[in-house]
CSV table of C-alpha atoms in Angstrom, one decimal:
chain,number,residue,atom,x,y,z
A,30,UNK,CA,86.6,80.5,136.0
A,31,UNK,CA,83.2,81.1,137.2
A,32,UNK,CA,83.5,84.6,137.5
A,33,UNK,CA,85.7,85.7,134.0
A,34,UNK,CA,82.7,84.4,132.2
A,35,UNK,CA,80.4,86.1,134.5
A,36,UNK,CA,82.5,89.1,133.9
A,37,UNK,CA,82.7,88.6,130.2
A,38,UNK,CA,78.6,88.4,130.1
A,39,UNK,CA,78.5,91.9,131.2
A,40,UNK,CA,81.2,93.5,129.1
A,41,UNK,CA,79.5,91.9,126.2
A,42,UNK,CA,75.5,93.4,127.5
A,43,UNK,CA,77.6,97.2,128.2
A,44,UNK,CA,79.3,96.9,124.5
A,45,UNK,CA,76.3,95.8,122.6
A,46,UNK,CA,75.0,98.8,124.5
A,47,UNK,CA,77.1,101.2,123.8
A,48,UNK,CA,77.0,100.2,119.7
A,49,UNK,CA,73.3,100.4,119.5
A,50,UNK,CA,73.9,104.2,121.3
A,51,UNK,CA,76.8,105.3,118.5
A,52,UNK,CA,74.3,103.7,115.8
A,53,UNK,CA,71.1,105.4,117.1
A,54,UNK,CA,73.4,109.0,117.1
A,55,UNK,CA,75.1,108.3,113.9
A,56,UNK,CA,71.5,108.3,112.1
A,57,UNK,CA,70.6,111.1,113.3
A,58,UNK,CA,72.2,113.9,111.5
A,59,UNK,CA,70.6,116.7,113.9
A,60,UNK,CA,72.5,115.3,117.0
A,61,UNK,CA,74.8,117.6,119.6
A,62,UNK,CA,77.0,114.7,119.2
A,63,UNK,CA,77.5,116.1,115.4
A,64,UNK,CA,77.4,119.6,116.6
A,65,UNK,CA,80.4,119.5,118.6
A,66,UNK,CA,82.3,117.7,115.6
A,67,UNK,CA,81.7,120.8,113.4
């Protein structure tokens, strides 16, 4: 049981992560990540 919420801790620290990385590229409209969209 120990180790799920160990487990879960993680996940949550690599997803709130990985929003704050889509957010931060999403704002910027002069991305590559926009680039290879178009």
């Amino acid at each position: 049981m120990g180790t799920g919420k160990q487990y879960d801790e993680e996940f949550k620290k690599q997803a709130i992560k990985l929003a704050k990385e889509i957010a931060t590229k999403a704002a910027a409209p002069g991305s590559k990540q926009t680039d290879k969209r178009t």
